[in-house]
Coordinates of C-alpha atoms and ligand atoms in Angstrom, one line a residue:
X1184 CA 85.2 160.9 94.5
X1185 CA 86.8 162.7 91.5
X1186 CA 86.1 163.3 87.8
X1187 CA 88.7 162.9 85.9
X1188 CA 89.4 163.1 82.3
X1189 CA 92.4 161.2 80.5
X1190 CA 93.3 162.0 77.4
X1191 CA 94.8 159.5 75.3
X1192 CA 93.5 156.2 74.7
X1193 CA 96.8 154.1 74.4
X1194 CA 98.1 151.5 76.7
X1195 CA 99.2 154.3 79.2
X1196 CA 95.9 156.5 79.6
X1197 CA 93.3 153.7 78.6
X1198 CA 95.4 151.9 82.1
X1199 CA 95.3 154.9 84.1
X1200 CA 91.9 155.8 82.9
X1201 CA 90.1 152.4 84.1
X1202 CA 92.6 151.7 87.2
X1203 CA 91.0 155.4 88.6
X1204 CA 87.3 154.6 87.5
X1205 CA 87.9 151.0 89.2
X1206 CA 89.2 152.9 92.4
X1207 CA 86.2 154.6 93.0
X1208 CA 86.1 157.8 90.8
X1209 CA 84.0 158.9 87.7
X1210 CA 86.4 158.9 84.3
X1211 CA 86.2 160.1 80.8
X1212 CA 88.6 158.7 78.5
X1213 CA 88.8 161.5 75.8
X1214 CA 90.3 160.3 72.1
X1215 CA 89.9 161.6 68.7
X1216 CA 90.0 158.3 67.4
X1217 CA 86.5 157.1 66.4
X1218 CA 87.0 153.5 65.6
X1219 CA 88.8 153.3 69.7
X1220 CA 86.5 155.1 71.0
X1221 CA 83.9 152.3 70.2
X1222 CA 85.7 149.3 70.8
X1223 CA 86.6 150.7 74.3
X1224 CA 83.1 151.4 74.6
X1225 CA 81.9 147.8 73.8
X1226 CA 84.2 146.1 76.4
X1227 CA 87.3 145.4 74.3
X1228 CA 90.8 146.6 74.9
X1229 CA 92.7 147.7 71.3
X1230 CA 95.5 146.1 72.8
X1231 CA 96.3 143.1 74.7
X1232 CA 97.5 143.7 78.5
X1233 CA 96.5 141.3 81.4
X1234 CA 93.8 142.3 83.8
X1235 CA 93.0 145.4 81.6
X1236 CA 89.4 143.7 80.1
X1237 CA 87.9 142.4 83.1
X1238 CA 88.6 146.0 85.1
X1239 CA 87.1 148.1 81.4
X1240 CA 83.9 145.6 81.6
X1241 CA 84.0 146.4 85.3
X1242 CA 83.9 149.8 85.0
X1243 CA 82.0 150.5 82.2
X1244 CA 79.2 148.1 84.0
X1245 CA 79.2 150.3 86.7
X1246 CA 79.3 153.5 84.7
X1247 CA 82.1 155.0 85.9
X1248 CA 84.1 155.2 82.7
X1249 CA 83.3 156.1 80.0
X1250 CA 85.0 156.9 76.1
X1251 CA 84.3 160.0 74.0
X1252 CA 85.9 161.5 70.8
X1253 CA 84.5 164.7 72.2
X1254 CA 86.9 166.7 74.2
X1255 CA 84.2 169.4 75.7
X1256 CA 83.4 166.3 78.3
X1257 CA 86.8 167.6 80.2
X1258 CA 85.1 171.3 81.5
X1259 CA 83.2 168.7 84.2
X1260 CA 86.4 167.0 85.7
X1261 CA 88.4 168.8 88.3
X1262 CA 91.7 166.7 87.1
X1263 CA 92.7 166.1 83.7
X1264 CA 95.4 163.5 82.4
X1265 CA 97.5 164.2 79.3
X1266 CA 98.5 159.9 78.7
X1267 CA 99.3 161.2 74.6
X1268 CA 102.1 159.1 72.7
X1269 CA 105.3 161.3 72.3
X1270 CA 106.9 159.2 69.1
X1271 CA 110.1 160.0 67.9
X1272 CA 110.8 162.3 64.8
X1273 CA 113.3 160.9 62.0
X1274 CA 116.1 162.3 63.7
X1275 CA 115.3 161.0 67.3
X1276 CA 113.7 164.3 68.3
X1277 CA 110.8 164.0 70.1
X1278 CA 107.6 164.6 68.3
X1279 CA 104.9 167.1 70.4
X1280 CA 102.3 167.4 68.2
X1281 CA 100.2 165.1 70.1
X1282 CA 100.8 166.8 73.3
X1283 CA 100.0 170.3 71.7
X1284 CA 97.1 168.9 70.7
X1285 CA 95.5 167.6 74.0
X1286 CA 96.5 171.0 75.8
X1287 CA 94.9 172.7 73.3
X1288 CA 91.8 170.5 73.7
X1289 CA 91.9 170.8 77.4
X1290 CA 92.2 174.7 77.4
X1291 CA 89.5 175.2 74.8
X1292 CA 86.9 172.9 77.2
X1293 CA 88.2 174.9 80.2
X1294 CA 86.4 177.8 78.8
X1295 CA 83.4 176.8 79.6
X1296 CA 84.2 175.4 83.3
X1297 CA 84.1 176.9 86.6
X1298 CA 86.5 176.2 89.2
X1299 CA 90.5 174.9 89.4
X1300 CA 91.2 172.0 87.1
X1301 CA 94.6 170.2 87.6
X1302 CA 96.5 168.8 84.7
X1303 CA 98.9 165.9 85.2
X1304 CA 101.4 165.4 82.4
X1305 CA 102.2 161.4 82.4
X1306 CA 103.0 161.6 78.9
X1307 CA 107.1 161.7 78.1
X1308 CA 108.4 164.9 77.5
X1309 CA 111.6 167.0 77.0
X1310 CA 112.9 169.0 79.9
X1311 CA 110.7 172.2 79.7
X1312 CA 107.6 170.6 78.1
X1313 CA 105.5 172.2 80.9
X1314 CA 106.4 175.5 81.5
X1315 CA 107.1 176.6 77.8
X1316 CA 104.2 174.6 75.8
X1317 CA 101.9 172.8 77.9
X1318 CA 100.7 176.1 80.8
X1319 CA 100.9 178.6 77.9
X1320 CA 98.5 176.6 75.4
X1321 CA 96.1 175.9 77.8
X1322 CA 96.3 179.3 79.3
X1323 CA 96.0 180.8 75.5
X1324 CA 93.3 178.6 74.5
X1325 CA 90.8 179.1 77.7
X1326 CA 91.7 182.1 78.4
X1327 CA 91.6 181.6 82.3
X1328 CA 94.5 182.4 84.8
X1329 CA 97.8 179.8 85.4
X1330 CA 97.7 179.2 89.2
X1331 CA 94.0 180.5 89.5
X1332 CA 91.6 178.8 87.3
X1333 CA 94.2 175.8 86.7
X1334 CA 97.7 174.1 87.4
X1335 CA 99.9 171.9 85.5
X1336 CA 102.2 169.4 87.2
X1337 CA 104.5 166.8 85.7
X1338 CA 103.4 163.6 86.3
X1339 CA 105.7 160.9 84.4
X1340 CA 104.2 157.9 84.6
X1341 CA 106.2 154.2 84.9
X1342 CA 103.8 151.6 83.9
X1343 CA 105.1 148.5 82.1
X1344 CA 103.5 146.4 79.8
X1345 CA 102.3 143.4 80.7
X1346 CA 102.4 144.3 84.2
X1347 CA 100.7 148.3 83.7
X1348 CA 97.1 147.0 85.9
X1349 CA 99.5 146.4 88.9
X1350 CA 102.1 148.8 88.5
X1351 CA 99.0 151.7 88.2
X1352 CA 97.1 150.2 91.4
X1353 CA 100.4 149.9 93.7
X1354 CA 103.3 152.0 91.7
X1355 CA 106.8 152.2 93.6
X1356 CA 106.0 156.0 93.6
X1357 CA 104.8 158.8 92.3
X1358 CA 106.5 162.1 90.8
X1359 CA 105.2 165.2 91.1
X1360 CA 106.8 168.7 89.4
X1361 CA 105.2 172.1 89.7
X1362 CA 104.6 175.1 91.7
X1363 CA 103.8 174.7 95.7
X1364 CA 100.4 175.2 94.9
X1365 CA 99.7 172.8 92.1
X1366 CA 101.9 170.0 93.5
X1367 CA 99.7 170.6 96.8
X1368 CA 97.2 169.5 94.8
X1369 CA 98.5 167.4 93.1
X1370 CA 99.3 165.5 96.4
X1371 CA 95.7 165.5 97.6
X1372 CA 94.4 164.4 94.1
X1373 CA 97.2 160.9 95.2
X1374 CA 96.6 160.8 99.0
X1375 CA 92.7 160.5 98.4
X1376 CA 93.5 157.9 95.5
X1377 CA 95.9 155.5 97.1
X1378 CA 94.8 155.9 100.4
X1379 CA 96.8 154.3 103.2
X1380 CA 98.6 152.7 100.2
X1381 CA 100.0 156.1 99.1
X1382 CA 103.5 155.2 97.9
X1383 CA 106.7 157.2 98.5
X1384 CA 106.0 161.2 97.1
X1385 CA 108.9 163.0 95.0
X1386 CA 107.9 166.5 94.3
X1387 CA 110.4 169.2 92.7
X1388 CA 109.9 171.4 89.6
X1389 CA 108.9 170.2 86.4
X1390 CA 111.5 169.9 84.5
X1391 CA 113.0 168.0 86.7
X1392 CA 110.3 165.7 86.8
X1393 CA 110.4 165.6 83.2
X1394 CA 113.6 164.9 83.5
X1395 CA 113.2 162.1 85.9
X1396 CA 111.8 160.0 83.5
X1397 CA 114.5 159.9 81.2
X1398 CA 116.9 158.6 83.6
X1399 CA 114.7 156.2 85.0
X1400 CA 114.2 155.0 81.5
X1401 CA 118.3 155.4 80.7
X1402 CA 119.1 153.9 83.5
X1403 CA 117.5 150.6 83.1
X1404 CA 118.2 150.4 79.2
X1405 CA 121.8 151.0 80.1
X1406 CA 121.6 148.3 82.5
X1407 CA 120.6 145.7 80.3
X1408 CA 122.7 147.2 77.5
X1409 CA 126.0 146.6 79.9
X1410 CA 125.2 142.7 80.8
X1411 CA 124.6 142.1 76.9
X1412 CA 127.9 143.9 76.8
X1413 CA 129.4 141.0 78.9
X1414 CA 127.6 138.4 77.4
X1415 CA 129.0 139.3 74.2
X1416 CA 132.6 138.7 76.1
X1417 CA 131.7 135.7 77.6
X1418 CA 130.5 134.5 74.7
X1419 CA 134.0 135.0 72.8
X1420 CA 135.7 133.1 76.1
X1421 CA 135.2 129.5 76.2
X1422 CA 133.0 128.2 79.1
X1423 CA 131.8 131.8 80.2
X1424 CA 128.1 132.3 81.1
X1425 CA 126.6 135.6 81.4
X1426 CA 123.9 133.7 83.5
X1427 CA 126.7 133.6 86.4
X1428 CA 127.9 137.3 86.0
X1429 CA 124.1 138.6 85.9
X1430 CA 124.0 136.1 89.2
X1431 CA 126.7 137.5 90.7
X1432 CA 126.7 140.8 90.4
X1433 CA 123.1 141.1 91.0
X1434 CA 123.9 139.8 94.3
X1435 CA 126.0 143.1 95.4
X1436 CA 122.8 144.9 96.6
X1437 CA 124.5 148.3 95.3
X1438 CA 123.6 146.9 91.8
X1439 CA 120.2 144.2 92.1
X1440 CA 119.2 141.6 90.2
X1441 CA 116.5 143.2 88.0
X1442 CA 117.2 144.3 84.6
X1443 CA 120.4 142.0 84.8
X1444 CA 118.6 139.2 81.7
X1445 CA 121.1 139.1 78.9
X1446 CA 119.5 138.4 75.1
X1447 CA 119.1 139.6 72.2
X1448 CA 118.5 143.7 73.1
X1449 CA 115.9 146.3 74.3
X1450 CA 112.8 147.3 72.3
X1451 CA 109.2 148.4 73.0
X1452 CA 107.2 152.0 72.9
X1453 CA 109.8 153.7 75.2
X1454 CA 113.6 153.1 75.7
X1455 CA 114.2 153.1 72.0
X1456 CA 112.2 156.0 72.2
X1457 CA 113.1 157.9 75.0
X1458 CA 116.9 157.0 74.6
X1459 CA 117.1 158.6 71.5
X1460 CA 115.0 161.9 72.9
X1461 CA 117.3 162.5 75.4
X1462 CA 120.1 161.8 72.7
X1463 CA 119.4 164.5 70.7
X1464 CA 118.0 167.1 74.0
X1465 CA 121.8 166.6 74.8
X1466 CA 122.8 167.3 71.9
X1467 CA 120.4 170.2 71.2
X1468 CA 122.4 172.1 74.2
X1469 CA 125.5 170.8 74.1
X1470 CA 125.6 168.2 76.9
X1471 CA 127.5 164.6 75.7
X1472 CA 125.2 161.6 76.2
X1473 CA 127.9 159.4 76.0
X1474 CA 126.7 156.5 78.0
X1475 CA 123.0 156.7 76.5
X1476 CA 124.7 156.9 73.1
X1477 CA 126.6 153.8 73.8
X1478 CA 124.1 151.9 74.7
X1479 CA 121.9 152.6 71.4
X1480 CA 124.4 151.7 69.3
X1481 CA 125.1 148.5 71.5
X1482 CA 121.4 147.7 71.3
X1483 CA 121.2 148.2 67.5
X1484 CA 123.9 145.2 66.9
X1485 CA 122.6 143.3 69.4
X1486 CA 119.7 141.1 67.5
X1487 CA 122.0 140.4 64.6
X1488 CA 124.0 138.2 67.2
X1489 CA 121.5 135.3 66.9
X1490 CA 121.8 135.9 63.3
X1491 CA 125.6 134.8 64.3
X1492 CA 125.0 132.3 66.7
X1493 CA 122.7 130.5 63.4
X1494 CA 125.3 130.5 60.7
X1495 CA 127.7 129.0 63.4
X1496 CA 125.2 126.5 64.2
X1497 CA 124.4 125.6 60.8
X1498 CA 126.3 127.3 58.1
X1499 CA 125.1 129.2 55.1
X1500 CA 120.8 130.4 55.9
X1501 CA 120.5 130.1 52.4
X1502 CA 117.3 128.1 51.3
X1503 CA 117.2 127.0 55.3
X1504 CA 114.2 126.9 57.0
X1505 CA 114.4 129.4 60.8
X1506 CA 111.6 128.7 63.0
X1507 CA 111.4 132.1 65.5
X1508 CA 110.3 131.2 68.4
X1509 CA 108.1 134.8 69.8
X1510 CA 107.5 138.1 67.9
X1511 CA 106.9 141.0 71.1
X1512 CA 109.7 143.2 72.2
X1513 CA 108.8 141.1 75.1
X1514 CA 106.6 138.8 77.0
X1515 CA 102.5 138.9 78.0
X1516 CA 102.2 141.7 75.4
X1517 CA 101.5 141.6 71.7
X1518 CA 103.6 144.9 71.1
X1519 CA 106.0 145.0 68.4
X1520 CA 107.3 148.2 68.2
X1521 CA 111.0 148.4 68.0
X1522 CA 110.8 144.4 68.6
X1523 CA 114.2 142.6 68.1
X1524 CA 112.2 140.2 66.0
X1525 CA 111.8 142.5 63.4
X1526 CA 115.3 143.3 62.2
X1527 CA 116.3 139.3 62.9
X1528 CA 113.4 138.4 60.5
X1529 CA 114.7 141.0 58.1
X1530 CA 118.4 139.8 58.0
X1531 CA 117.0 136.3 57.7
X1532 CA 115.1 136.7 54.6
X1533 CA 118.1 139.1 53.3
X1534 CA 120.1 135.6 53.6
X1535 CA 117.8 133.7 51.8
X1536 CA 116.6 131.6 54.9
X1537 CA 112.5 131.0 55.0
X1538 CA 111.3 131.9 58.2
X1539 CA 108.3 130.6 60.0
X1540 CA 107.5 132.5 63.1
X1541 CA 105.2 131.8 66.0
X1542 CA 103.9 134.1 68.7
X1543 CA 100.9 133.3 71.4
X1544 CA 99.9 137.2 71.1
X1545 CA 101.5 139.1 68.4
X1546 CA 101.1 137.3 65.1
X1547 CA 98.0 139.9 63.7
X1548 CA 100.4 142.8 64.1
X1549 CA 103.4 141.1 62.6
X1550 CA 101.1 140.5 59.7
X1551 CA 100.8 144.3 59.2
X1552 CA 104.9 144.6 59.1
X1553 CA 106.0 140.9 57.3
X1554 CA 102.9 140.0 55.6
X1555 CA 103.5 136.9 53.4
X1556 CA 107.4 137.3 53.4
X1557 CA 107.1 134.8 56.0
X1558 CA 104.8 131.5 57.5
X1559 CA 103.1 131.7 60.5
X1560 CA 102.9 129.0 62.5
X1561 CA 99.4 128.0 64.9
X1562 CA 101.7 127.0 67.9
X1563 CA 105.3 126.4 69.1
X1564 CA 105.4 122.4 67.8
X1565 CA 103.9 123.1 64.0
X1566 CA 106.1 125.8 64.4
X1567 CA 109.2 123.5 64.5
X1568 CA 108.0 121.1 62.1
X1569 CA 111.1 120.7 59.5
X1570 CA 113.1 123.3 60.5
X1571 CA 117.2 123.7 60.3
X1572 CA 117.4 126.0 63.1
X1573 CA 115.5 127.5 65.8
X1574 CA 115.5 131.1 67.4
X1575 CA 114.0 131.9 70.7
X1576 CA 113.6 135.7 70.2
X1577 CA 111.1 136.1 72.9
X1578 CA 110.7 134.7 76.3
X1579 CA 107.2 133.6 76.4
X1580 CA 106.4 131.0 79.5
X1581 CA 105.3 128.6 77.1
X1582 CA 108.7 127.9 75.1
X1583 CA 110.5 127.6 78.7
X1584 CA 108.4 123.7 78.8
X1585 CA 109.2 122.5 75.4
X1586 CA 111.5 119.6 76.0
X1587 CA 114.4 118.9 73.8
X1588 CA 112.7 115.3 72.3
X1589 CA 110.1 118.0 71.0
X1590 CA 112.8 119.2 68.9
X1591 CA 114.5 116.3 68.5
X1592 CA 111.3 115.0 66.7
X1593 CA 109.7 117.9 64.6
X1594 CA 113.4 119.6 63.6
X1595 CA 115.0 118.6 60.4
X1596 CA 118.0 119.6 61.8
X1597 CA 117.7 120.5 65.5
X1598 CA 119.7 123.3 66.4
X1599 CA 118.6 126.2 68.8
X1600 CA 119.6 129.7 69.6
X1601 CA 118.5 130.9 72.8
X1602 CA 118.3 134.6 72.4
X1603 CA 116.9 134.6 76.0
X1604 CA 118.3 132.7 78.0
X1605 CA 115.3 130.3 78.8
X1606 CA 116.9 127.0 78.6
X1607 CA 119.1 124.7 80.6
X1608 CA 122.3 124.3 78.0
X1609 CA 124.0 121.1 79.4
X1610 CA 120.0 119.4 79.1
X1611 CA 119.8 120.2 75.2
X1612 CA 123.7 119.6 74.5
X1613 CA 123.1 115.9 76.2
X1614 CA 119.9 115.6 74.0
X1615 CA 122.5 116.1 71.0
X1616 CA 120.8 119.4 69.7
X1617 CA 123.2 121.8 68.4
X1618 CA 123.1 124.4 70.6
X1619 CA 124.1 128.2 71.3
X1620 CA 122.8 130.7 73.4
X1621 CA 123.5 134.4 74.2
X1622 CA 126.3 135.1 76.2
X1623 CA 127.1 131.4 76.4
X1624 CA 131.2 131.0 75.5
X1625 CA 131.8 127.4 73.6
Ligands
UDX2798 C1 109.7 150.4 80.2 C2 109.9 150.8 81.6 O1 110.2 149.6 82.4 C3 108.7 151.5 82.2 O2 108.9 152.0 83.5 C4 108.4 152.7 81.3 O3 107.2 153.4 81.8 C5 108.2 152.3 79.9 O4 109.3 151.6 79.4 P1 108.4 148.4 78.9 O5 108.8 149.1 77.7 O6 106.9 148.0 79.1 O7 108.6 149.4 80.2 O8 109.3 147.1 79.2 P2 110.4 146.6 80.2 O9 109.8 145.5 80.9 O10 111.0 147.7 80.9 O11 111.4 146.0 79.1 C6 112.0 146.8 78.1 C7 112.9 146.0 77.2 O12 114.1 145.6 77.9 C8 112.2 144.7 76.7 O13 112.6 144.6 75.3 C9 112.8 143.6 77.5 O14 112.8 142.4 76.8 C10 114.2 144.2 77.7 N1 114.9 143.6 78.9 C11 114.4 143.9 80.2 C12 116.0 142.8 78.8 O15 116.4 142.5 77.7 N2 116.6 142.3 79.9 C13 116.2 142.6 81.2 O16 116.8 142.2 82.2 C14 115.0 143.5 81.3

């Protein structure tokens, strides 16, 4: 058994924190926010993400986790997790302020510990992180030796939302960037923790870990970025589906399936993010990004095409009345950072349309950014009822069973725009809806 501290209480370290308690090991979760601290404390998740309540009450029943504002805790672990948000600055940079802060944390507790303590960066961070911030902070601020007292590997972590309970318990593998002798650690820490389920091991240096995560990230974002690029063809091209391309090239096992679903663009806590990082790293030493740059600026356009799609369907928004069918940057979250809803809903009400928007999860945190610009609706029906037009933003389960007579009945005007690709076309045509979806030529 280990003791382990993880600092950071967001979705990434509150995850990691209880998936390592729930495999066996003591945890402190270490955050300087109160208010978290005690809601994690009483059972509750700050956020929603599925599994994550039932393993916290778990844990915290069998009192092996544990939440604490006070960061002295760390000095009893023997491995310490820095899970700290790395937000973007105004120009794209990243922001380490929060990452300073942990290792400064973690070096002022290690003061008062005996023995090697390993610290695993799973945070996002610029090439170079590591070696030039993270060692010499820690090493400043305890006062103990780099290599001797403690180590510091990068540890990027690739946890999804919606999905992080599973992807922490069996990830697809794990990175690991250091020196021999921390990484050997580092590798023990994993072996002992996975077990005979110990996934596929990358070590190397840490910036090339660091690094690592970018172009996992970049990769994936570019992905989805080039099949919205071809649904914006096809959808210029009458009778060309996306659908079929994503189908077909997804067959070539050079390329996959995955990351092939054409809508309305990428948002969430990280590829926005971590895009625009790498964006400006390029640009800080002189390296084009071309292709991440590209995509950005694809992905930026890319919710105003159901804006589009709308006024083709049913002429000027002025005065109309736009149901939006789901809120989160994407499904079985109630995230909306960097959500395509929020610059649809934006350019709707710039055009004068009144929008009434539904979402199972995310409606209390779309309060905090819309407030009463716009209705909210208590479910997917009411939120139909007299509508002009009808935009499937997000592609909860739920919308995927409403059947067109639902629309037919509660629309003023039924007309759709599948931003996501979650409806059979040639079934709500038949129905005489108006309809138009992404990547869909007509
Ligand atoms: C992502 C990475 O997948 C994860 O490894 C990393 O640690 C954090 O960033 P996440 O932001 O939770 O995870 O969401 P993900 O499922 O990757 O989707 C990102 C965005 O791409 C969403 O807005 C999603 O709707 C969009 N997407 C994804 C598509 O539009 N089409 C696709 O085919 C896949």
């Amino acid at each position: 058994m280990h003791r382990v501290s993880v600092f950071g209480l967001g979705p990434v370290g509150l995850v990691t924190a209880v998936c390592i308690a729930h495999a066996g090991n003591s945890v402190v979760g270490i955050d300087p926010d109160v208010q978290r601290v005690r809601i994690i404390n009483d059972g509750e998740a700050p956020f929603y993400e599925p599994s994550l309540r039932e393993y916290l009450k778990e844990v915290l029943k069998k009192r092996s986790f544990s939440a604490t504002d006070n960061s002295v805790e760390n000095a009893k672990s023997d491995v310490a997790f820095i899970t700290v948000g790395t937000p973007g600055a105004r120009d794209g940079s990243i922001n380490l302020e929060y990452v300073k802060s942990a290792a400064e944390s973690i070096g002022h507790s290690l003061r008062a510990r005996h023995g090697y303590q390993l610290v695993l960066i799973k945070s996002t961070v610029i090439p170079g992180t590591n070696r030039q911030l993270v060692k010499p902070l820690i090493e400043k601020e305890s006062g103990k030796v780099l290599g001797r007292d403690f180590g510091v590997c990068s540890n990027p972590e690739f946890l999804h939302e919606g999905n992080a309970v599973y992807d922490c318990d069996s990830p697809d593998r794990i990175i690991i960037g250091g020196e021999t002798h921390e990484v050997e650690v580092a590798e023990k820490f994993y072996s002992e923790l996975y077990g005979k389920n110990l996934p596929a091991l990358v070590r190397t240096n840490s910036e090339t870990a660091e690094l690592i995560k970018y172009a996992n990230n970049s990769f994936l974002a570019v992905k989805v970025s080039y099949i919205n690029m071809f649904a914006n063809l096809c959808q210029e091209i009458p009778g060309a589906d996306v659908e079929d391309i994503a189908k077909g090239i997804g067959l070539d096992k050079r390329i996959g399936s995955m990351f092939l679903r054409a809508g309305l663009g990428w948002g969430g806590s990280c590829f926005p993010k971590d895009l625009r990082a790498i964006a400006s790293f390029g640009k800080r030493i002189n390296v084009p990004t071309s292709l991440v740059d590209a995509a950005i600026s694809l992905n930026e356009q890319q919710p105003l095409k159901a804006i589009e799609l709308a006024e083709k369907l049913v002429g000027n928004l002025t005065g109309k009345r736009v149901a939006v069918l789901g809120l989160a940057f994407k499904p079985d979250t109630d995230d909306l950072r960097e959500a395509v809803s929020i610059p649809i809903v934006r350019d709707l009400l710039e055009k004068g349309a009144i929008v009434v928007a539904y979402d199972p999860t995310a409606i209390d945190n779309a309060k905090t950014i819309f407030g009463n610009r716009i209705e909210y609706a208590k479910d997917s029906v009411t939120c139909l009822d007299q509508s002009d037009c009808c935009i499937i933003a997000t592609e909860w389960n739920e919308f995927k069973t409403i059947a067109p007579e639902t629309f037919l009945n509660k629309m003023r005007m039924p007309a759709i725009v599948d931003g996501r690709r979650i409806y059979d076309p040639p079934r709500f045509m038949r129905a005489g809806i108006k309809f138009a979806a992404i990547g869909l030529g007509q």
